[in-house]
Tab-separated table of C-alpha atoms in Angstrom:
chain	number	residue	atom	x	y	z
T	388	UNK	CA	-12.153	7.516	-24.760
T	389	UNK	CA	-14.174	4.711	-25.830
T	390	UNK	CA	-17.268	5.134	-27.986
T	391	UNK	CA	-20.663	3.108	-28.254
T	392	UNK	CA	-21.966	1.621	-31.323
T	393	UNK	CA	-23.524	4.742	-32.479
T	394	UNK	CA	-20.316	6.862	-32.151
T	395	UNK	CA	-21.247	8.270	-28.791
T	396	UNK	CA	-20.052	7.391	-25.237
T	397	UNK	CA	-21.415	4.112	-23.667
T	398	UNK	CA	-24.504	4.760	-21.729
T	399	UNK	CA	-24.048	5.299	-18.018
T	400	UNK	CA	-24.237	2.096	-16.038
T	401	UNK	CA	-24.262	0.994	-12.407
T	402	UNK	CA	-20.929	-0.097	-11.175
T	403	UNK	CA	-20.186	-3.651	-12.317
T	404	UNK	CA	-18.449	-5.810	-9.761
T	405	UNK	CA	-15.400	-7.733	-10.726
T	406	UNK	CA	-17.231	-10.969	-10.053
T	407	UNK	CA	-20.081	-10.251	-12.480
T	408	UNK	CA	-17.551	-9.217	-15.186
T	409	UNK	CA	-15.530	-12.267	-14.581
T	410	UNK	CA	-18.679	-14.435	-14.891
T	411	UNK	CA	-19.664	-12.679	-18.103
T	412	UNK	CA	-16.272	-13.364	-19.695
T	413	UNK	CA	-16.503	-16.982	-18.824
T	414	UNK	CA	-20.027	-17.202	-20.324
T	415	UNK	CA	-18.796	-15.284	-23.384
T	416	UNK	CA	-15.877	-17.623	-24.068
T	417	UNK	CA	-18.192	-20.612	-23.986
T	418	UNK	CA	-20.598	-18.887	-26.256
T	419	UNK	CA	-17.942	-17.883	-28.709
T	420	UNK	CA	-16.861	-21.523	-28.894
T	421	UNK	CA	-20.390	-22.892	-29.677
T	422	UNK	CA	-21.111	-20.255	-32.390
T	423	UNK	CA	-18.090	-20.501	-34.570
T	424	UNK	CA	-19.972	-22.244	-37.155
T	425	UNK	CA	-22.893	-19.851	-36.946
T	426	UNK	CA	-21.847	-16.927	-39.126
T	427	UNK	CA	-25.243	-15.293	-39.414
T	428	UNK	CA	-24.633	-14.291	-42.958
T	429	UNK	CA	-21.176	-13.121	-42.631
T	430	UNK	CA	-18.450	-14.407	-45.232
T	431	UNK	CA	-15.550	-16.567	-43.723
T	432	UNK	CA	-12.864	-13.817	-43.824
T	433	UNK	CA	-15.306	-11.392	-41.797
T	434	UNK	CA	-16.189	-13.960	-39.221
T	435	UNK	CA	-12.580	-15.092	-38.727
T	436	UNK	CA	-11.428	-11.427	-38.291
T	437	UNK	CA	-14.210	-11.049	-35.829
T	438	UNK	CA	-13.225	-13.968	-33.777
T	439	UNK	CA	-9.531	-13.254	-33.870
T	440	UNK	CA	-10.093	-9.634	-32.622
T	441	UNK	CA	-12.520	-10.490	-29.930
T	442	UNK	CA	-10.083	-13.045	-28.723
T	443	UNK	CA	-7.289	-10.370	-28.464
T	444	UNK	CA	-9.519	-8.266	-26.175
T	445	UNK	CA	-10.393	-11.350	-24.079
T	446	UNK	CA	-6.735	-12.375	-23.816
T	447	UNK	CA	-6.015	-8.682	-22.575
T	448	UNK	CA	-8.670	-8.815	-19.998
T	449	UNK	CA	-7.467	-12.337	-18.724
T	450	UNK	CA	-3.791	-11.254	-18.561
T	451	UNK	CA	-2.694	-7.663	-18.563
T	452	UNK	CA	-5.989	-6.398	-17.038
T	453	UNK	CA	-6.927	-9.502	-14.955
T	454	UNK	CA	-9.119	-9.237	-11.989
T	455	UNK	CA	-6.615	-10.895	-9.868
T	456	UNK	CA	-3.972	-8.402	-11.027
T	457	UNK	CA	-6.253	-5.538	-10.163
T	458	UNK	CA	-7.090	-6.835	-6.772
T	459	UNK	CA	-3.427	-7.354	-5.976
T	460	UNK	CA	-2.619	-3.761	-6.919
T	461	UNK	CA	-5.488	-2.441	-4.756
T	462	UNK	CA	-3.906	-4.345	-1.780
T	463	UNK	CA	-0.459	-3.148	-2.695
T	464	UNK	CA	-1.783	0.622	-2.491
T	465	UNK	CA	-3.357	-0.115	0.853
T	466	UNK	CA	-0.054	-1.509	2.301
T	467	UNK	CA	1.930	1.235	0.898
T	468	UNK	CA	-0.324	3.751	2.724
T	469	UNK	CA	0.328	1.828	5.884
T	470	UNK	CA	4.194	1.711	5.465
T	471	UNK	CA	6.925	4.264	6.488
T	472	UNK	CA	8.872	6.216	4.029
T	473	UNK	CA	12.514	7.378	4.609
T	474	UNK	CA	14.954	9.389	2.764
T	475	UNK	CA	18.238	7.622	1.784
T	476	UNK	CA	21.603	8.677	0.308
T	477	UNK	CA	22.014	7.652	-3.325
T	478	UNK	CA	24.278	5.669	-4.123
T	479	UNK	CA	24.773	3.642	-0.838
T	480	UNK	CA	28.489	4.431	-0.905
T	481	UNK	CA	30.010	7.637	-2.085
T	482	UNK	CA	33.630	8.015	-3.053
T	483	UNK	CA	35.370	11.231	-1.958
T	484	UNK	CA	36.721	13.509	-4.691
T	485	UNK	CA	40.457	12.573	-5.258
T	486	UNK	CA	40.490	9.794	-2.706
T	487	UNK	CA	40.143	6.048	-2.865
T	488	UNK	CA	38.240	5.325	0.280
T	489	UNK	CA	34.344	5.227	0.489
T	490	UNK	CA	32.177	7.188	2.785
T	491	UNK	CA	29.047	5.508	4.338
T	492	UNK	CA	25.665	7.320	4.076
T	493	UNK	CA	25.548	7.593	7.905
T	494	UNK	CA	28.752	9.618	7.856
T	495	UNK	CA	27.335	11.621	4.766
T	496	UNK	CA	24.385	12.719	6.986
T	497	UNK	CA	26.868	14.467	9.301
T	498	UNK	CA	27.982	16.708	6.437
T	499	UNK	CA	24.548	17.605	5.241
T	500	UNK	CA	23.152	21.096	6.340
T	501	UNK	CA	20.359	20.352	8.854
T	502	UNK	CA	18.120	23.156	7.410
T	503	UNK	CA	18.416	22.105	3.989
T	504	UNK	CA	17.726	18.575	4.850
T	505	UNK	CA	14.650	19.403	6.632
T	506	UNK	CA	13.581	21.148	3.616
T	507	UNK	CA	14.070	17.947	1.612
T	508	UNK	CA	12.084	15.898	4.054
T	509	UNK	CA	9.123	18.241	3.275
T	510	UNK	CA	9.683	17.572	-0.347
T	511	UNK	CA	9.686	13.936	0.397
T	512	UNK	CA	6.450	14.078	2.314
T	513	UNK	CA	4.672	15.980	-0.480
T	514	UNK	CA	6.016	13.581	-3.071
T	515	UNK	CA	4.732	10.651	-1.084
T	516	UNK	CA	1.362	12.167	-0.696
T	517	UNK	CA	1.120	12.725	-4.600
T	518	UNK	CA	2.302	9.246	-5.261
T	519	UNK	CA	-0.690	7.839	-3.366
T	520	UNK	CA	-3.137	10.235	-5.221
T	521	UNK	CA	-1.664	9.204	-8.773
T	522	UNK	CA	-1.669	5.569	-7.799
T	523	UNK	CA	-5.442	5.715	-6.783
T	524	UNK	CA	-6.298	7.642	-10.014
T	525	UNK	CA	-4.415	5.195	-12.190
T	526	UNK	CA	-6.123	2.101	-10.728
T	527	UNK	CA	-9.565	3.671	-11.063
T	528	UNK	CA	-8.682	4.431	-14.759
T	529	UNK	CA	-7.674	0.727	-15.243
T	530	UNK	CA	-10.941	-0.432	-13.607
T	531	UNK	CA	-12.980	1.832	-15.721
T	532	UNK	CA	-11.108	0.602	-18.960
T	533	UNK	CA	-11.778	-2.850	-17.976
T	534	UNK	CA	-15.466	-2.080	-17.872
T	535	UNK	CA	-15.325	-0.299	-21.186
T	536	UNK	CA	-13.807	-3.299	-22.846
T	537	UNK	CA	-16.443	-5.625	-21.311
T	538	UNK	CA	-19.045	-3.215	-22.674
T	539	UNK	CA	-17.634	-3.607	-26.349
T	540	UNK	CA	-17.656	-7.544	-25.897
T	541	UNK	CA	-21.211	-7.354	-24.615
T	542	UNK	CA	-23.088	-5.083	-26.726
T	543	UNK	CA	-21.423	-4.740	-30.139
T	544	UNK	CA	-22.366	-7.157	-33.030
T	545	UNK	CA	-20.064	-8.284	-35.721
T	546	UNK	CA	-20.326	-5.183	-37.925
T	547	UNK	CA	-20.171	-2.606	-35.096
T	548	UNK	CA	-17.295	-4.301	-33.325
T	549	UNK	CA	-15.113	-4.526	-36.613
T	550	UNK	CA	-15.989	-0.837	-37.387
T	551	UNK	CA	-14.820	0.189	-33.834
T	552	UNK	CA	-11.595	-1.861	-33.891
T	553	UNK	CA	-9.383	1.141	-34.308
T	554	UNK	CA	-10.881	2.797	-31.277
T	555	UNK	CA	-10.616	-0.448	-29.154
T	556	UNK	CA	-7.101	-1.180	-30.336
T	557	UNK	CA	-6.171	2.448	-29.372
T	558	UNK	CA	-8.012	1.793	-25.830
T	559	UNK	CA	-5.938	-1.396	-25.417
T	560	UNK	CA	-2.752	0.572	-26.181
T	561	UNK	CA	-3.648	3.309	-23.680
T	562	UNK	CA	-4.401	0.836	-20.938
T	563	UNK	CA	-1.119	-0.953	-21.420
T	564	UNK	CA	0.637	2.454	-20.986
T	565	UNK	CA	-1.440	3.184	-17.953
T	566	UNK	CA	-0.485	-0.165	-16.328
T	567	UNK	CA	3.317	0.571	-16.997
T	568	UNK	CA	2.774	3.964	-15.343
T	569	UNK	CA	1.077	2.500	-12.480
T	570	UNK	CA	3.891	-0.081	-12.010
T	571	UNK	CA	6.528	2.494	-12.116
T	572	UNK	CA	4.616	4.633	-9.561
T	573	UNK	CA	4.587	1.792	-7.195
T	574	UNK	CA	8.247	2.282	-6.484
T	575	UNK	CA	9.296	5.447	-4.679
T	576	UNK	CA	11.498	7.571	-6.832
T	577	UNK	CA	14.420	9.784	-6.486
T	578	UNK	CA	14.062	13.294	-4.972
T	579	UNK	CA	14.964	16.412	-6.983
T	580	UNK	CA	17.617	18.221	-5.143
T	581	UNK	CA	17.688	21.926	-6.144
T	582	UNK	CA	20.657	22.984	-4.214
T	583	UNK	CA	23.783	21.205	-2.761
T	584	UNK	CA	23.019	19.847	0.657
T	585	UNK	CA	26.503	20.099	1.777
T	586	UNK	CA	27.749	23.719	2.687
T	587	UNK	CA	30.004	25.146	-0.023
T	588	UNK	CA	33.129	24.998	2.261
T	589	UNK	CA	33.012	21.261	1.857
T	590	UNK	CA	32.019	21.217	-1.751
T	591	UNK	CA	35.395	20.453	-3.148
T	592	UNK	CA	35.859	17.371	-1.021
T	593	UNK	CA	32.280	15.930	-1.260
T	594	UNK	CA	30.521	14.778	-4.346
T	595	UNK	CA	26.956	15.836	-5.231
T	596	UNK	CA	24.532	13.997	-3.020
T	597	UNK	CA	21.507	12.215	-4.518
T	598	UNK	CA	18.534	11.263	-2.357
T	599	UNK	CA	15.733	8.671	-3.056
T	600	UNK	CA	12.686	7.603	-1.016
T	601	UNK	CA	12.638	4.087	0.528
T	602	UNK	CA	9.821	2.296	2.253
T	603	UNK	CA	9.499	-0.113	5.135
T	604	UNK	CA	6.422	-2.393	5.376
T	605	UNK	CA	4.187	-1.652	8.379
T	606	UNK	CA	4.788	-3.055	11.841
T	607	UNK	CA	1.788	-5.278	12.609
T	608	UNK	CA	0.881	-6.990	16.107
T	609	UNK	CA	0.568	-10.881	16.082
T	610	UNK	CA	-2.815	-11.226	17.197
T	611	UNK	CA	-2.185	-14.946	18.163
T	612	UNK	CA	0.861	-14.298	20.457
T	613	UNK	CA	-0.230	-11.115	21.986
T	614	UNK	CA	-2.128	-12.032	25.163
T	615	UNK	CA	-3.141	-10.161	28.399
T	616	UNK	CA	-3.110	-11.991	31.805
T	617	UNK	CA	-4.101	-10.800	35.304
T	618	UNK	CA	-1.803	-7.839	35.728
T	619	UNK	CA	0.468	-8.130	32.936
T	620	UNK	CA	0.497	-8.654	29.045
T	621	UNK	CA	2.864	-10.084	26.421
T	622	UNK	CA	2.990	-8.262	23.043
T	623	UNK	CA	4.509	-9.644	19.826
T	624	UNK	CA	4.730	-7.992	16.508
T	625	UNK	CA	6.383	-8.401	12.935
T	626	UNK	CA	7.057	-6.796	9.710
T	627	UNK	CA	7.597	-8.139	6.286
T	628	UNK	CA	10.401	-5.682	5.553
T	629	UNK	CA	14.011	-6.766	6.044
T	630	UNK	CA	14.478	-5.541	9.754
T	631	UNK	CA	17.747	-4.165	11.001
T	632	UNK	CA	18.957	-5.981	13.954
T	633	UNK	CA	19.209	-2.809	16.084
T	634	UNK	CA	15.884	-1.375	14.856
T	635	UNK	CA	13.916	0.346	17.628
T	636	UNK	CA	10.038	0.379	18.284
T	637	UNK	CA	7.746	2.319	20.344
T	638	UNK	CA	5.135	0.516	22.371
T	639	UNK	CA	2.311	2.606	23.727
T	640	UNK	CA	-0.401	1.354	26.234
T	641	UNK	CA	-3.448	3.266	27.485
T	642	UNK	CA	-6.270	2.201	29.912
T	643	UNK	CA	-9.525	2.468	28.084
T	644	UNK	CA	-11.806	2.047	31.100
T	645	UNK	CA	-11.810	4.555	34.115
T	646	UNK	CA	-13.021	3.312	37.381
T	647	UNK	CA	-11.588	4.835	40.532
T	648	UNK	CA	-9.860	8.277	40.410
T	649	UNK	CA	-6.399	6.667	40.811
T	650	UNK	CA	-6.862	4.726	37.660
T	651	UNK	CA	-6.901	7.760	35.471
T	652	UNK	CA	-3.727	8.367	33.395
T	653	UNK	CA	-2.684	4.701	33.556
T	654	UNK	CA	-0.525	4.639	30.318
T	655	UNK	CA	2.959	4.646	29.185
T	656	UNK	CA	5.486	4.353	26.158
T	657	UNK	CA	8.319	1.801	26.065
T	658	UNK	CA	11.248	1.652	23.649
T	659	UNK	CA	11.939	-1.875	22.602
T	660	UNK	CA	14.757	-3.140	20.472
T	661	UNK	CA	13.073	-6.470	19.944
T	662	UNK	CA	9.858	-7.760	18.410
T	663	UNK	CA	8.413	-8.811	21.838
T	664	UNK	CA	7.553	-7.026	25.121
T	665	UNK	CA	6.161	-7.871	28.462
T	666	UNK	CA	4.268	-5.129	30.160
T	667	UNK	CA	3.685	-5.628	33.949
T	668	UNK	CA	1.641	-3.714	36.690
T	669	UNK	CA	-1.428	-3.447	34.760
T	670	UNK	CA	-4.767	-3.339	36.371
T	671	UNK	CA	-6.911	-6.476	36.516
T	672	UNK	CA	-10.092	-6.765	34.618
T	673	UNK	CA	-9.369	-3.740	32.540
T	674	UNK	CA	-9.275	-2.978	28.784
T	675	UNK	CA	-5.972	-1.639	27.478
T	676	UNK	CA	-5.121	-0.181	23.913
T	677	UNK	CA	-1.694	-1.067	22.843
T	678	UNK	CA	-0.051	0.500	19.691
T	679	UNK	CA	3.208	-0.290	18.095
T	680	UNK	CA	5.324	1.658	15.648
T	681	UNK	CA	9.021	2.069	14.733
T	682	UNK	CA	10.842	4.683	16.620
T	683	UNK	CA	11.228	7.917	14.678
T	684	UNK	CA	14.566	8.453	12.907
T	685	UNK	CA	16.246	11.414	11.496
T	686	UNK	CA	15.487	10.257	7.827
T	687	UNK	CA	11.758	9.499	8.447
T	688	UNK	CA	9.507	11.680	6.081
T	689	UNK	CA	6.132	10.022	6.099
T	690	UNK	CA	4.172	7.574	8.462
T	691	UNK	CA	0.489	7.967	9.000
T	692	UNK	CA	-0.626	4.535	10.297
T	693	UNK	CA	0.229	2.580	13.462
T	694	UNK	CA	-1.167	-0.789	14.272
T	695	UNK	CA	-3.277	-1.076	17.441
T	696	UNK	CA	-4.654	-3.954	19.422
T	697	UNK	CA	-7.070	-3.935	22.340
T	698	UNK	CA	-6.739	-6.553	25.246
T	699	UNK	CA	-8.581	-7.056	28.379
T	700	UNK	CA	-6.666	-8.327	31.477
T	701	UNK	CA	-8.193	-11.270	33.439
T	702	UNK	CA	-10.015	-10.987	36.729
T	703	UNK	CA	-7.823	-11.550	39.899
T	704	UNK	CA	-9.497	-14.700	41.525
T	705	UNK	CA	-8.573	-13.590	44.949
T	706	UNK	CA	-10.466	-10.263	44.535
T	707	UNK	CA	-13.424	-12.099	43.550
T	708	UNK	CA	-13.340	-14.216	46.542
T	709	UNK	CA	-12.917	-11.246	48.851
T	710	UNK	CA	-15.802	-9.486	47.367
T	711	UNK	CA	-18.005	-12.353	47.730
T	712	UNK	CA	-17.148	-12.888	51.427
T	713	UNK	CA	-17.971	-9.180	52.079
T	714	UNK	CA	-21.423	-9.316	50.503
T	715	UNK	CA	-24.078	-8.272	53.123
T	716	UNK	CA	-26.590	-11.031	54.193
T	717	UNK	CA	-30.261	-10.780	53.154
C-alpha cells in the first residue's frame, strides 16, 4: 500500500479520469524539462537522483501501465464476457497405450463417462465465472495503482519523494506482478480432473485425459448487411474466431408488435450452417427482433450473451392503396 508524504495513506480523492491523468503527465514532463536547472537549493547529486527516479515512474506509467493498455484490457474483458467457452481434450491427439496410432478428441469423447463429463462442465462454468471476477478485480487494482503513482508525482517534493522511494519502488514491482497475473488470467486455463473420466474397464487402454477451456469470440450481426424488406429479411453475421466450415448457428426471430389476434406468436428458430439467412413470410410494417448464437454443443460450458438486432419490415404499397380507396367520404 502506498503512503502519503506524512507516512499515512494518500487522502481520499474523487475518481480521476484517464484523460486528466494523461494530461497531467504531459504537463509534468514539460515542467520537468524546464526546471532541470532550478535545483531549489539541492545539491547536484540529490537533484540528479530525483530526476532519474521520477523519470522511472513516468516511464512505467507510459509503458507498463499506459492508458491505452488499460483501455485495451478493459475491452478484452468485455469481449471475453460475450464469448463462448468450451471444454477441449488436451492434447489435441492422444496416443493409445502400447499402440502407435493416434485417437482424435472426437473419438475420446465417446469413451468418457457422461456423468463425469457433466460434472466437469459444471467445474468449467464455475472456473469461467471466477476468471471474470479475478480479471475485473485485477484491472481495478491496476487502475488504482496508476492513480497512486500519479499522486506521488503530483504532491511529493524532492525530499519527500526520495524518502519514499523504497515504497514507490515496491509499488512498481507489485504493479508489474499484478499485470503479469492479469495477462495470465486472460487465457483460459486447464481444468483440474480429480478422477479419471474414462471408466476403469478401459483404463488400461486409454491414457489419462487432460481438459482445457477454450474460447470462441462472439457472433455479431453485420448491421450494414442485415436488412428488412416488405415481408422478408436478410440477416448476416460474423465472428473474429477461426470458424469451422460446418459450424451451426441458431437464428431466432420474434414479432415485437401485436396487432390482430392472428399475429400473436409470430416467431421461429432456424438452424443455419452459413453466416447468412433469408427469412420469408414476415408481416409488413412490423418490428421484429432477431437473435443469433452458435448452436449448443456437447462441450459448451458457458455462454451468457447473444447478439440481437431489431428491424422493421416495409409497408406494402398495395395495402396502402387499398386502404386509401376504402376511406369514407366526408
